[in-house]
Coordinates of C-alpha atoms in Angstrom, one line a residue:
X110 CA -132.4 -136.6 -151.1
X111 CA -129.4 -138.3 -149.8
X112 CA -127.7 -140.9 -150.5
X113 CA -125.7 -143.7 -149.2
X114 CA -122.5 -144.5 -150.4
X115 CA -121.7 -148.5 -150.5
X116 CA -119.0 -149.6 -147.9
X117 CA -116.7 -151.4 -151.1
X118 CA -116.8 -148.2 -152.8
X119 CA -115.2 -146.5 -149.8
X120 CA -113.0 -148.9 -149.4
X121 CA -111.4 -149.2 -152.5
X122 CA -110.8 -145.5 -152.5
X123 CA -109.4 -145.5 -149.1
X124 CA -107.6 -148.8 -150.0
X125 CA -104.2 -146.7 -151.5
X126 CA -104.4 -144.5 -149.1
X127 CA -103.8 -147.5 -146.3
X128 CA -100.7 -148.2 -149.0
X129 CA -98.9 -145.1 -148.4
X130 CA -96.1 -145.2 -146.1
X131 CA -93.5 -142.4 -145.5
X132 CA -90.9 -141.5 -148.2
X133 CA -87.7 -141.3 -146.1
X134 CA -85.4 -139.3 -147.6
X135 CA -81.6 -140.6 -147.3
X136 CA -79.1 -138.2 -146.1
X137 CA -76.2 -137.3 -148.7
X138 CA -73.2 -139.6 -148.5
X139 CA -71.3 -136.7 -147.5
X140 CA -73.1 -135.6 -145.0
X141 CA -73.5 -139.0 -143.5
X142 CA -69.7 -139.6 -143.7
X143 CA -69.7 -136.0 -141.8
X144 CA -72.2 -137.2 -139.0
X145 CA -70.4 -140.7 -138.1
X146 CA -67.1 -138.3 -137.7
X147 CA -69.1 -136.3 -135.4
X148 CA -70.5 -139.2 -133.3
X149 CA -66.3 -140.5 -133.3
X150 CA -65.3 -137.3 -131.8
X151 CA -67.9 -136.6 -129.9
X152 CA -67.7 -140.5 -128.2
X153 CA -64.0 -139.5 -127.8
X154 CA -64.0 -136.4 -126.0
X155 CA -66.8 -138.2 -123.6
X156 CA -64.0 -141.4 -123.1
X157 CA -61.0 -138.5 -122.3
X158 CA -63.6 -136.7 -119.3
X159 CA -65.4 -139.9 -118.4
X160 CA -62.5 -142.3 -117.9
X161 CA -60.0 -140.7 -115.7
X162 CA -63.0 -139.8 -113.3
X163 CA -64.0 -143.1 -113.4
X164 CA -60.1 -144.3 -112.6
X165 CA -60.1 -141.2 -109.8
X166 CA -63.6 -142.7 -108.1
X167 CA -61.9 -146.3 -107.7
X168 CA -59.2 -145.2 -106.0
X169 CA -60.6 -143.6 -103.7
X170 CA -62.5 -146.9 -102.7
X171 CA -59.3 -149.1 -103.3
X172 CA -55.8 -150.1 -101.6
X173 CA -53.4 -147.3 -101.6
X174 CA -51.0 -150.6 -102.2
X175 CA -53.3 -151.3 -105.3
X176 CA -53.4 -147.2 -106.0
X177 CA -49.2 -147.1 -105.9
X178 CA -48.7 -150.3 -107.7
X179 CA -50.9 -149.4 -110.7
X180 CA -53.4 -152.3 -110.3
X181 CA -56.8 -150.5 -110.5
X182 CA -58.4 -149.2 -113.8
X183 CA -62.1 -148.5 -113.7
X184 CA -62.5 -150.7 -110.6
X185 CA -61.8 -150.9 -107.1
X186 CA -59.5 -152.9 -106.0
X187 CA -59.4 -154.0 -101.7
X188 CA -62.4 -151.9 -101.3
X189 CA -62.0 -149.6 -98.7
X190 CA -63.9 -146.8 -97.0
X191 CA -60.9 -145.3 -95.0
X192 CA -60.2 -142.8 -96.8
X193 CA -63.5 -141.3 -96.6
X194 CA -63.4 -141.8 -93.0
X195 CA -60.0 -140.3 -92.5
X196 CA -61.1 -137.1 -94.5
X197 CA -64.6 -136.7 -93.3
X198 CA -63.0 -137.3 -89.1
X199 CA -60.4 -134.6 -90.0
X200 CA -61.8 -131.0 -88.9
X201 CA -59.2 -129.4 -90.9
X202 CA -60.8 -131.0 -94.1
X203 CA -64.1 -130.1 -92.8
X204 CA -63.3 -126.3 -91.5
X205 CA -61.8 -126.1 -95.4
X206 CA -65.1 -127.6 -97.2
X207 CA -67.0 -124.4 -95.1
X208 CA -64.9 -122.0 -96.2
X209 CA -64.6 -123.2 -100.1
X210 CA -68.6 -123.3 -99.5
X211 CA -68.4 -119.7 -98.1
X212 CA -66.0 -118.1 -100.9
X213 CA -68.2 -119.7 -103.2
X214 CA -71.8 -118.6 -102.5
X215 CA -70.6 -115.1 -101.2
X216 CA -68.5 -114.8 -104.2
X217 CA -70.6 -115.8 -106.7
X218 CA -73.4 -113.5 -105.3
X219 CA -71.2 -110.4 -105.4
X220 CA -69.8 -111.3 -108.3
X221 CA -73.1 -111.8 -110.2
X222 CA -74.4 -108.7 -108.7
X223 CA -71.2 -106.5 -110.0
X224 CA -71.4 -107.8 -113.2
X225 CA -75.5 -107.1 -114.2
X226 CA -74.7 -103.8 -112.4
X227 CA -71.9 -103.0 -115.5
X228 CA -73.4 -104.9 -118.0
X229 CA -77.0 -103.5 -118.1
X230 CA -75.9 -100.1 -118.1
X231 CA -73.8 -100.4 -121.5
X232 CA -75.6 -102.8 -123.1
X233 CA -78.4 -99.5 -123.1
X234 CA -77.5 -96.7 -126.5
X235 CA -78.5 -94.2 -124.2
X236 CA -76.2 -94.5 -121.6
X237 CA -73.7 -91.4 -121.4
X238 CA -69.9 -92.3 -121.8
X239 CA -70.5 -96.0 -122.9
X240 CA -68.4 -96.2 -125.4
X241 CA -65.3 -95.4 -123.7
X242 CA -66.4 -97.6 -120.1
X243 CA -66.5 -100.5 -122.9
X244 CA -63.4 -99.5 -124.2
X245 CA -61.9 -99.4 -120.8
X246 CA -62.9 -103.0 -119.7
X247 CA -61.9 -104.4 -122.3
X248 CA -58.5 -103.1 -121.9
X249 CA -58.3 -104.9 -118.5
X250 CA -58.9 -108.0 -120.1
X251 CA -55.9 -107.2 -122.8
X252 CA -53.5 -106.0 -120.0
X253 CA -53.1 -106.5 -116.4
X254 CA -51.0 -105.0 -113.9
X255 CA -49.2 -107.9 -113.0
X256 CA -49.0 -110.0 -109.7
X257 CA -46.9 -107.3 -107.9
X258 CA -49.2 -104.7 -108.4
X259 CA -51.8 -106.6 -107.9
X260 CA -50.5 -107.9 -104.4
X261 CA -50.0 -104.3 -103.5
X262 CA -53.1 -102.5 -104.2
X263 CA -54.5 -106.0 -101.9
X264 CA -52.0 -105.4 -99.2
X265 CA -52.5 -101.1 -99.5
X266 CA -56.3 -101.9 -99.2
X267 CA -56.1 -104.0 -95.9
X268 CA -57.3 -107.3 -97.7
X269 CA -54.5 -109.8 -96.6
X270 CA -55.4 -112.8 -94.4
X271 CA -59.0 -111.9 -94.7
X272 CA -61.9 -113.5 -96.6
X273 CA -62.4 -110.2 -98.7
X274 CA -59.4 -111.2 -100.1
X275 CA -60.4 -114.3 -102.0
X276 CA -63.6 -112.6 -103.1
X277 CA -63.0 -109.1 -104.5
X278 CA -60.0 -109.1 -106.5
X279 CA -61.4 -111.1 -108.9
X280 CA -65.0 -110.1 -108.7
X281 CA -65.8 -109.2 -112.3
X282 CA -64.9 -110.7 -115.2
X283 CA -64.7 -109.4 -118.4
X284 CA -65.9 -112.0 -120.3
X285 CA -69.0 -112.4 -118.5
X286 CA -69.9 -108.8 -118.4
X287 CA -69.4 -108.7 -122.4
X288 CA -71.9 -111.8 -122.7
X289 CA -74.2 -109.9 -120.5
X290 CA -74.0 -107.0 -122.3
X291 CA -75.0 -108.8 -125.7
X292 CA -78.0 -110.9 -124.1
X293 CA -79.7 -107.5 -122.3
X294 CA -79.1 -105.7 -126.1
X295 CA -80.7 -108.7 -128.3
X296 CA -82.9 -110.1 -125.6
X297 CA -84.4 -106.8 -123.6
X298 CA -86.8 -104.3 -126.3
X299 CA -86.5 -101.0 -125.8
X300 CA -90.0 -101.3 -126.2
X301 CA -90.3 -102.9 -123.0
X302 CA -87.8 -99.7 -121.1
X303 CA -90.7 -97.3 -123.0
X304 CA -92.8 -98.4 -121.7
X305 CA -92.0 -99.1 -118.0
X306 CA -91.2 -95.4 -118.0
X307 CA -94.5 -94.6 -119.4
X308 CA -95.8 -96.5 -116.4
X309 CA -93.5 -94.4 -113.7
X310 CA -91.5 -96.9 -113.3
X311 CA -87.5 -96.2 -112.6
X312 CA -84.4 -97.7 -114.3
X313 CA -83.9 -100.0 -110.8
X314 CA -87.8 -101.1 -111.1
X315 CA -87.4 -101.9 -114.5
X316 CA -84.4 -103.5 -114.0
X317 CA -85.1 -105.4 -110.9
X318 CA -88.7 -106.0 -112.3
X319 CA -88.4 -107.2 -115.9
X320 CA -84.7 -107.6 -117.2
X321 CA -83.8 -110.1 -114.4
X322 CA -86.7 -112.2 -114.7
X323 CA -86.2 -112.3 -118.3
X324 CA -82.4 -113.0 -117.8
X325 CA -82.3 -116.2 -115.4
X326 CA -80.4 -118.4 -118.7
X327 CA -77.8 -115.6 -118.1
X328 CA -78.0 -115.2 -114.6
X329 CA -77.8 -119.0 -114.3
X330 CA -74.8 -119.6 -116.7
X331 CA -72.9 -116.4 -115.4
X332 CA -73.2 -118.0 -111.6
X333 CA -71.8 -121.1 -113.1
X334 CA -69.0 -119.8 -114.3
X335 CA -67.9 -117.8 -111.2
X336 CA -69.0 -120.5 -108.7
X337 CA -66.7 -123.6 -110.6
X338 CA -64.0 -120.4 -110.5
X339 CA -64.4 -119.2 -106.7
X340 CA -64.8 -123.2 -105.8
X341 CA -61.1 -124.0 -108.4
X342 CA -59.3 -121.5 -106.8
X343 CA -56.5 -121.6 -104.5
X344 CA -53.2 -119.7 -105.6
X345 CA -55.2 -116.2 -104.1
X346 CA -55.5 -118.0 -100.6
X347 CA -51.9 -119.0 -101.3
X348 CA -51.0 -115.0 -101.9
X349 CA -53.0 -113.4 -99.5
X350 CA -53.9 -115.9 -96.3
X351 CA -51.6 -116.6 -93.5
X352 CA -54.5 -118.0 -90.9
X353 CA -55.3 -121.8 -91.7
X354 CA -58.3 -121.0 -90.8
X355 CA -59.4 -119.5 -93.5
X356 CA -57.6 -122.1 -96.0
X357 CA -60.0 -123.2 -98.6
X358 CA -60.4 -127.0 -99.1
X359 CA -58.4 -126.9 -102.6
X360 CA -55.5 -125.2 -100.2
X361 CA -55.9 -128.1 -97.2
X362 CA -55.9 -130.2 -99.9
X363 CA -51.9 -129.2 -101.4
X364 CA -50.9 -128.8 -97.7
X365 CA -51.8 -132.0 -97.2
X366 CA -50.1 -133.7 -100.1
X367 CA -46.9 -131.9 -99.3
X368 CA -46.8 -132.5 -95.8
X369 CA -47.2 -136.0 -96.5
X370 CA -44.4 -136.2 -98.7
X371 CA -41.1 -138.0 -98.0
X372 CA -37.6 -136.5 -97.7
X373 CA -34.1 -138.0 -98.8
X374 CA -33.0 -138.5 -95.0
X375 CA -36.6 -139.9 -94.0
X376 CA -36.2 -143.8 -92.8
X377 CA -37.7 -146.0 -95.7
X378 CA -40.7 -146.9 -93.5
X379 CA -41.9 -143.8 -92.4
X380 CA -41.3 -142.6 -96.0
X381 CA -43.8 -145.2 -97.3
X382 CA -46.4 -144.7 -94.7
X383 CA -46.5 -141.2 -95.6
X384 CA -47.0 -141.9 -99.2
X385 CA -49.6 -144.4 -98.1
X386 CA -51.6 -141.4 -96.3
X387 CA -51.3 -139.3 -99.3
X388 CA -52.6 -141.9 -101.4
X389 CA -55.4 -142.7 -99.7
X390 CA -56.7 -139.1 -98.8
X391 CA -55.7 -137.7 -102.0
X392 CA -58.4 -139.4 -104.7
X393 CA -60.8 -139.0 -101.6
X394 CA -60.6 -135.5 -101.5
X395 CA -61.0 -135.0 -105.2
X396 CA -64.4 -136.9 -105.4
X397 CA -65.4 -135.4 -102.2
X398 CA -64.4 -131.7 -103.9
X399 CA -65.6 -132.5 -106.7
X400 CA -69.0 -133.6 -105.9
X401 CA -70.3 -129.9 -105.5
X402 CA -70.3 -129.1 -108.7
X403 CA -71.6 -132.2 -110.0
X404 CA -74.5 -131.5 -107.8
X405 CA -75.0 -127.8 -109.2
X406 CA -74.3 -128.6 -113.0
X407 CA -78.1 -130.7 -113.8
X408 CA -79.9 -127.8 -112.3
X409 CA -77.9 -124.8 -114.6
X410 CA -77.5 -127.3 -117.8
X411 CA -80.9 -126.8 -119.5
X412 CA -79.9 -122.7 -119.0
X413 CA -76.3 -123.7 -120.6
X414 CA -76.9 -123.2 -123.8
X415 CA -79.5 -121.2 -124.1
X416 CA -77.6 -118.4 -122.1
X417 CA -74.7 -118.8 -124.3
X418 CA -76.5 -118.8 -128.0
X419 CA -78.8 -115.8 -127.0
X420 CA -77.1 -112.9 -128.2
X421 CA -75.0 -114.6 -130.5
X422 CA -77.5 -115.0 -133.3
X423 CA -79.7 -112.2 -134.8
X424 CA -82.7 -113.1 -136.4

Protein backbone atom coordinates (compact mmCIF):
# COMPACT_ATOMS: atom_id res chain seq x y z
CA UNK A 1 0.00 0.00 0.00
CA UNK A 2 1.28 3.38 -0.67
CA UNK A 3 1.08 6.29 0.56
CA UNK A 4 0.91 9.87 -0.01
CA UNK A 5 3.04 12.16 1.59
CA UNK A 6 1.27 15.74 2.45
CA UNK A 7 2.64 18.69 0.36
CA UNK A 8 3.47 20.91 3.95
CA UNK A 9 5.34 18.05 5.10
CA UNK A 10 7.51 18.25 2.01
CA UNK A 11 7.83 21.46 2.19
CA UNK A 12 9.01 22.12 5.45
CA UNK A 13 11.75 19.55 4.88
CA UNK A 14 12.75 21.07 1.62
CA UNK A 15 12.19 24.57 3.25
CA UNK A 16 16.22 24.77 4.64
CA UNK A 17 17.37 23.34 1.87
CA UNK A 18 15.83 26.55 -0.23
CA UNK A 19 18.01 28.50 2.77
CA UNK A 20 21.29 27.22 1.86
CA UNK A 21 23.40 29.51 -0.18
CA UNK A 22 27.09 28.96 -1.07
CA UNK A 23 29.83 29.30 1.72
CA UNK A 24 32.40 31.57 -0.06
CA UNK A 25 35.55 31.06 1.21
CA UNK A 26 37.72 34.47 1.49
CA UNK A 27 41.06 34.30 0.13
CA UNK A 28 44.04 34.91 2.83
CA UNK A 29 44.99 38.44 3.20
CA UNK A 30 48.23 37.57 1.96
CA UNK A 31 47.41 36.11 -0.88
CA UNK A 32 44.94 38.84 -1.77
CA UNK A 33 47.63 41.56 -1.11
CA UNK A 34 49.72 39.06 -3.60
CA UNK A 35 46.93 39.11 -6.43
CA UNK A 36 46.18 43.07 -6.48
CA UNK A 37 50.31 43.22 -7.01
CA UNK A 38 49.79 40.96 -9.81
CA UNK A 39 46.83 42.72 -11.45
CA UNK A 40 49.39 46.31 -10.87
CA UNK A 41 52.06 44.60 -12.81
CA UNK A 42 50.32 42.95 -14.99
CA UNK A 43 48.13 46.40 -16.03
CA UNK A 44 51.61 47.86 -16.22
CA UNK A 45 53.42 45.86 -18.55
CA UNK A 46 50.02 46.05 -20.84
CA UNK A 47 50.27 50.29 -20.48
CA UNK A 48 54.40 49.96 -21.58
CA UNK A 49 53.37 47.61 -25.07
CA UNK A 50 49.94 49.26 -25.53
CA UNK A 51 50.75 52.87 -25.38
CA UNK A 52 53.59 53.56 -27.59
CA UNK A 53 51.71 51.57 -30.32
CA UNK A 54 48.87 53.47 -29.80
CA UNK A 55 51.22 56.88 -29.95
CA UNK A 56 53.03 55.01 -33.24
CA UNK A 57 49.31 54.48 -35.01
CA UNK A 58 48.42 58.30 -34.60
CA UNK A 59 51.21 59.40 -36.17
CA UNK A 60 50.95 57.78 -38.85
CA UNK A 61 47.43 59.35 -39.42
CA UNK A 62 48.66 62.93 -38.21
CA UNK A 63 50.72 66.17 -39.35
CA UNK A 64 54.32 65.39 -39.66
CA UNK A 65 54.20 69.29 -38.24
CA UNK A 66 52.15 67.85 -35.35
CA UNK A 67 54.61 64.47 -35.40
CA UNK A 68 57.96 66.97 -35.07
CA UNK A 69 56.42 69.42 -32.74
CA UNK A 70 55.39 66.80 -30.16
CA UNK A 71 51.61 67.63 -30.23
CA UNK A 72 49.98 64.10 -30.71
CA UNK A 73 49.67 61.55 -27.83
CA UNK A 74 47.14 58.79 -28.35
CA UNK A 75 45.36 60.82 -31.00
CA UNK A 76 45.70 62.11 -34.41
CA UNK A 77 46.25 65.20 -34.87
CA UNK A 78 45.48 66.97 -38.90
CA UNK A 79 44.37 63.61 -39.91
CA UNK A 80 46.03 62.58 -42.85
CA UNK A 81 46.19 59.55 -45.19
CA UNK A 82 49.33 60.60 -47.08
CA UNK A 83 51.44 58.74 -45.75
CA UNK A 84 49.80 55.60 -46.50
CA UNK A 85 49.47 56.75 -49.93
CA UNK A 86 53.00 57.74 -50.34
CA UNK A 87 54.21 54.22 -49.09
CA UNK A 88 51.60 52.08 -50.61
CA UNK A 89 52.35 54.22 -54.55
CA UNK A 90 56.07 53.54 -53.82
CA UNK A 91 57.15 50.12 -55.67
CA UNK A 92 60.26 50.13 -53.80
CA UNK A 93 58.12 49.71 -50.55
CA UNK A 94 55.96 47.29 -52.18
CA UNK A 95 58.90 45.12 -54.08
CA UNK A 96 60.37 45.16 -50.19
CA UNK A 97 56.91 43.90 -48.46
CA UNK A 98 57.22 40.73 -51.24
CA UNK A 99 60.43 39.94 -50.33
CA UNK A 100 60.07 40.31 -46.34
CA UNK A 101 56.82 38.02 -47.26
CA UNK A 102 59.09 35.65 -49.26
CA UNK A 103 62.08 35.32 -46.52
CA UNK A 104 59.46 34.80 -44.16
CA UNK A 105 57.22 31.87 -45.37
CA UNK A 106 60.29 30.14 -47.14
CA UNK A 107 62.21 30.65 -44.13
CA UNK A 108 60.09 29.63 -41.66
CA UNK A 109 59.20 26.45 -43.67
CA UNK A 110 62.80 25.33 -43.89
CA UNK A 111 63.48 26.31 -40.78
CA UNK A 112 60.66 24.37 -39.14
CA UNK A 113 61.42 21.50 -41.29
CA UNK A 114 65.30 21.48 -40.10
CA UNK A 115 64.47 21.70 -36.75
CA UNK A 116 61.73 18.56 -36.28
CA UNK A 117 64.35 16.79 -38.52
CA UNK A 118 67.16 17.30 -35.41
CA UNK A 119 64.82 17.38 -32.73
CA UNK A 120 62.87 14.09 -33.17
CA UNK A 121 65.81 12.13 -33.63
CA UNK A 122 67.41 13.02 -30.14
CA UNK A 123 64.60 13.43 -28.29
CA UNK A 124 64.41 9.21 -29.14
CA UNK A 125 66.90 6.91 -26.15
CA UNK A 126 67.58 4.78 -29.01
CA UNK A 127 69.11 6.92 -31.20
CA UNK A 128 72.97 6.07 -31.74
CA UNK A 129 75.46 8.99 -30.85
CA UNK A 130 72.71 11.28 -29.15
CA UNK A 131 74.41 12.20 -26.55
CA UNK A 132 77.30 13.76 -28.10
CA UNK A 133 74.96 15.51 -31.33
CA UNK A 134 73.19 17.16 -28.01
CA UNK A 135 76.34 18.03 -26.65
CA UNK A 136 77.37 19.51 -29.92
CA UNK A 137 74.35 21.89 -30.46
CA UNK A 138 74.44 23.07 -27.52
CA UNK A 139 77.95 24.17 -27.85
CA UNK A 140 76.92 26.36 -30.89
CA UNK A 141 74.54 28.06 -28.88
CA UNK A 142 77.54 28.77 -26.03
CA UNK A 143 80.06 29.86 -28.80
CA UNK A 144 79.91 31.20 -32.21
CA UNK A 145 82.36 31.73 -34.68
CA UNK A 146 82.02 35.23 -34.91
CA UNK A 147 80.86 37.62 -37.79
CA UNK A 148 84.10 37.14 -39.86
CA UNK A 149 83.85 33.61 -40.07
CA UNK A 150 80.59 33.69 -40.38
CA UNK A 151 80.72 36.10 -43.52
CA UNK A 152 83.25 33.80 -44.96
CA UNK A 153 81.91 30.38 -44.83
CA UNK A 154 78.64 32.69 -46.63
CA UNK A 155 80.84 34.20 -49.17
CA UNK A 156 83.03 30.60 -49.67
CA UNK A 157 79.60 28.93 -50.21
CA UNK A 158 78.35 31.33 -53.01
CA UNK A 159 75.47 32.83 -50.76
CA UNK A 160 76.13 36.68 -51.21
CA UNK A 161 73.51 38.88 -52.92
CA UNK A 162 71.17 35.98 -53.11
CA UNK A 163 67.94 35.04 -51.14
CA UNK A 164 69.64 31.76 -49.74
CA UNK A 165 71.52 34.15 -47.88
CA UNK A 166 68.93 35.53 -45.59
CA UNK A 167 67.39 32.12 -45.14
CA UNK A 168 70.07 29.42 -44.28
CA UNK A 169 72.50 30.88 -42.07
CA UNK A 170 70.26 31.11 -39.50
CA UNK A 171 67.98 28.22 -40.14
CA UNK A 172 68.10 26.37 -36.89
CA UNK A 173 67.99 27.54 -33.71
CA UNK A 174 68.98 26.02 -30.79
CA UNK A 175 66.55 26.92 -28.58
CA UNK A 176 63.84 25.77 -30.56
CA UNK A 177 65.26 22.43 -31.32
CA UNK A 178 65.94 21.86 -27.43
CA UNK A 179 62.01 22.72 -26.79
CA UNK A 180 61.29 20.25 -29.51
CA UNK A 181 63.27 17.84 -28.22
CA UNK A 182 61.51 17.97 -24.61
CA UNK A 183 57.79 18.07 -26.10
CA UNK A 184 58.49 14.72 -28.60
CA UNK A 185 60.19 13.00 -25.14
CA UNK A 186 57.12 13.89 -22.63
CA UNK A 187 54.42 14.22 -25.15
CA UNK A 188 55.19 11.08 -27.86
CA UNK A 189 54.95 7.22 -25.89
CA UNK A 190 57.11 4.91 -26.89
CA UNK A 191 54.18 3.02 -26.79
CA UNK A 192 52.85 4.64 -29.71
CA UNK A 193 56.76 4.03 -31.84
CA UNK A 194 56.02 0.07 -30.68
CA UNK A 195 53.56 -0.06 -31.91
CA UNK A 196 53.64 1.68 -35.36
CA UNK A 197 56.48 -0.73 -35.92
CA UNK A 198 54.42 -3.62 -35.01
CA UNK A 199 52.16 -2.28 -37.78
CA UNK A 200 55.15 -2.10 -40.57
CA UNK A 201 55.26 1.15 -40.33
CA UNK A 202 58.82 3.14 -40.83
CA UNK A 203 60.38 5.81 -38.58
CA UNK A 204 59.28 8.57 -41.53
CA UNK A 205 55.53 7.02 -41.39
CA UNK A 206 55.46 7.21 -37.90
CA UNK A 207 56.84 10.45 -37.87
CA UNK A 208 55.00 12.07 -40.65
CA UNK A 209 51.85 10.11 -39.47
CA UNK A 210 51.49 10.46 -35.71
CA UNK A 211 54.20 12.78 -34.08
CA UNK A 212 53.28 15.79 -36.23
CA UNK A 213 49.83 15.62 -35.86
CA UNK A 214 50.23 15.36 -32.23
CA UNK A 215 52.75 18.22 -32.26
CA UNK A 216 50.82 21.20 -34.11
CA UNK A 217 51.14 23.42 -30.34
CA UNK A 218 54.84 22.96 -31.11
CA UNK A 219 54.85 23.19 -34.70
CA UNK A 220 52.68 26.37 -34.23
CA UNK A 221 54.79 28.12 -31.51
CA UNK A 222 58.15 27.05 -33.26
CA UNK A 223 56.83 28.84 -36.67
CA UNK A 224 56.14 31.85 -34.61
CA UNK A 225 59.13 32.25 -33.32
CA UNK A 226 61.10 31.95 -36.62
CA UNK A 227 58.53 33.85 -38.73
CA UNK A 228 58.56 37.28 -36.11
CA UNK A 229 62.63 36.53 -36.49
CA UNK A 230 62.90 36.04 -40.55
CA UNK A 231 60.17 39.05 -40.77
CA UNK A 232 62.69 41.41 -37.70
CA UNK A 233 65.57 40.89 -39.59
CA UNK A 234 67.65 43.08 -41.53
CA UNK A 235 71.47 43.38 -40.51
CA UNK A 236 71.92 39.77 -42.76
CA UNK A 237 70.41 41.64 -45.92
CA UNK A 238 72.76 44.47 -44.73
CA UNK A 239 75.89 41.81 -44.80
CA UNK A 240 75.18 39.80 -47.52
CA UNK A 241 72.83 41.80 -50.37
CA UNK A 242 74.15 44.31 -52.81
CA UNK A 243 70.87 44.10 -55.38
CA UNK A 244 67.97 46.36 -53.99
CA UNK A 245 66.05 44.11 -55.22
CA UNK A 246 66.23 41.83 -52.91
CA UNK A 247 66.09 44.43 -49.88
CA UNK A 248 63.62 43.33 -47.38
CA UNK A 249 61.05 45.94 -46.20
CA UNK A 250 62.81 46.39 -42.70
CA UNK A 251 66.10 47.29 -45.04
CA UNK A 252 63.87 49.90 -47.48
CA UNK A 253 62.70 51.03 -44.49
CA UNK A 254 66.52 52.37 -42.83
CA UNK A 255 67.41 53.29 -46.46
CA UNK A 256 64.72 55.33 -46.50
CA UNK A 257 65.15 57.11 -43.22
CA UNK A 258 68.77 57.82 -43.96
CA UNK A 259 68.36 59.08 -47.33
CA UNK A 260 65.97 61.34 -46.07
CA UNK A 261 68.09 62.82 -43.56
CA UNK A 262 69.64 66.33 -43.68
CA UNK A 263 73.25 67.30 -43.91
CA UNK A 264 75.19 70.35 -42.33
CA UNK A 265 75.62 72.15 -45.79
CA UNK A 266 71.90 71.26 -46.93
CA UNK A 267 69.75 74.73 -47.36
CA UNK A 268 67.39 74.99 -44.30
CA UNK A 269 64.33 74.27 -46.51
CA UNK A 270 65.19 71.40 -48.29
CA UNK A 271 66.54 70.09 -44.83
CA UNK A 272 63.08 70.43 -43.34
CA UNK A 273 61.20 68.87 -46.22
CA UNK A 274 63.28 65.93 -45.98
CA UNK A 275 62.57 65.49 -42.33
CA UNK A 276 59.00 66.13 -43.22
CA UNK A 277 59.16 62.90 -45.74
CA UNK A 278 60.81 60.90 -43.13
CA UNK A 279 58.26 61.75 -40.67
CA UNK A 280 55.48 61.06 -42.49
CA UNK A 281 56.65 57.60 -44.14
CA UNK A 282 58.34 56.50 -41.15
CA UNK A 283 55.30 55.63 -38.44
CA UNK A 284 53.54 54.49 -41.77
CA UNK A 285 55.82 51.97 -42.42
CA UNK A 286 55.92 50.62 -38.89
CA UNK A 287 52.12 49.97 -38.70
CA UNK A 288 52.09 48.78 -42.21
CA UNK A 289 55.22 46.22 -41.09
CA UNK A 290 53.82 45.56 -38.27
CA UNK A 291 50.50 44.55 -39.19
CA UNK A 292 51.63 40.99 -40.34
CA UNK A 293 52.24 39.78 -37.37
CA UNK A 294 49.38 41.15 -35.68
CA UNK A 295 47.40 39.27 -38.19
CA UNK A 296 49.39 35.82 -37.47
CA UNK A 297 49.52 36.17 -33.61
CA UNK A 298 45.25 35.32 -32.81
CA UNK A 299 45.54 32.29 -34.90
CA UNK A 300 49.10 30.70 -32.94
CA UNK A 301 47.92 32.28 -29.40
CA UNK A 302 45.63 29.53 -28.12
CA UNK A 303 48.89 27.00 -29.18
CA UNK A 304 51.23 29.66 -27.13
CA UNK A 305 51.16 28.29 -24.15
CA UNK A 306 50.33 25.06 -24.43
CA UNK A 307 53.45 24.52 -26.67
CA UNK A 308 55.59 26.16 -24.18
CA UNK A 309 54.30 24.32 -20.78
CA UNK A 310 54.23 20.82 -22.52
CA UNK A 311 57.45 19.37 -21.62
CA UNK A 312 58.11 21.49 -18.91
CA UNK A 313 56.04 19.81 -16.28
CA UNK A 314 56.04 15.97 -15.53
CA UNK A 315 53.19 14.59 -14.03
Amino acid sequence: MVTSIPAESIAKVEEPRRKRRPVHIRDPLVDRVFMVGVYILLTTFLLAVLLPLLNILASSFSDPLAVSAGRVSFWPVGFTLEGYSRTLGDSTILRGFANSLLYTVGGTAISLTLTVALAYPLSRLDFWGRRGIILAVIFTMLFAGGLIPTYLVVQSLGLLDTRWALVLPQAVGVWQVIIAMAFFRSSIPDELNEASQLDGASDLRFLWSVVLPLSKPLLAVIALMYAIFQWNSYFDALLYLRDPGLYPLQLVLRNILILNQGSPGMDAGVQIERQRVADLLKYSLIVISTVPIMLIYPFVARYFSKGIMIGAVKG
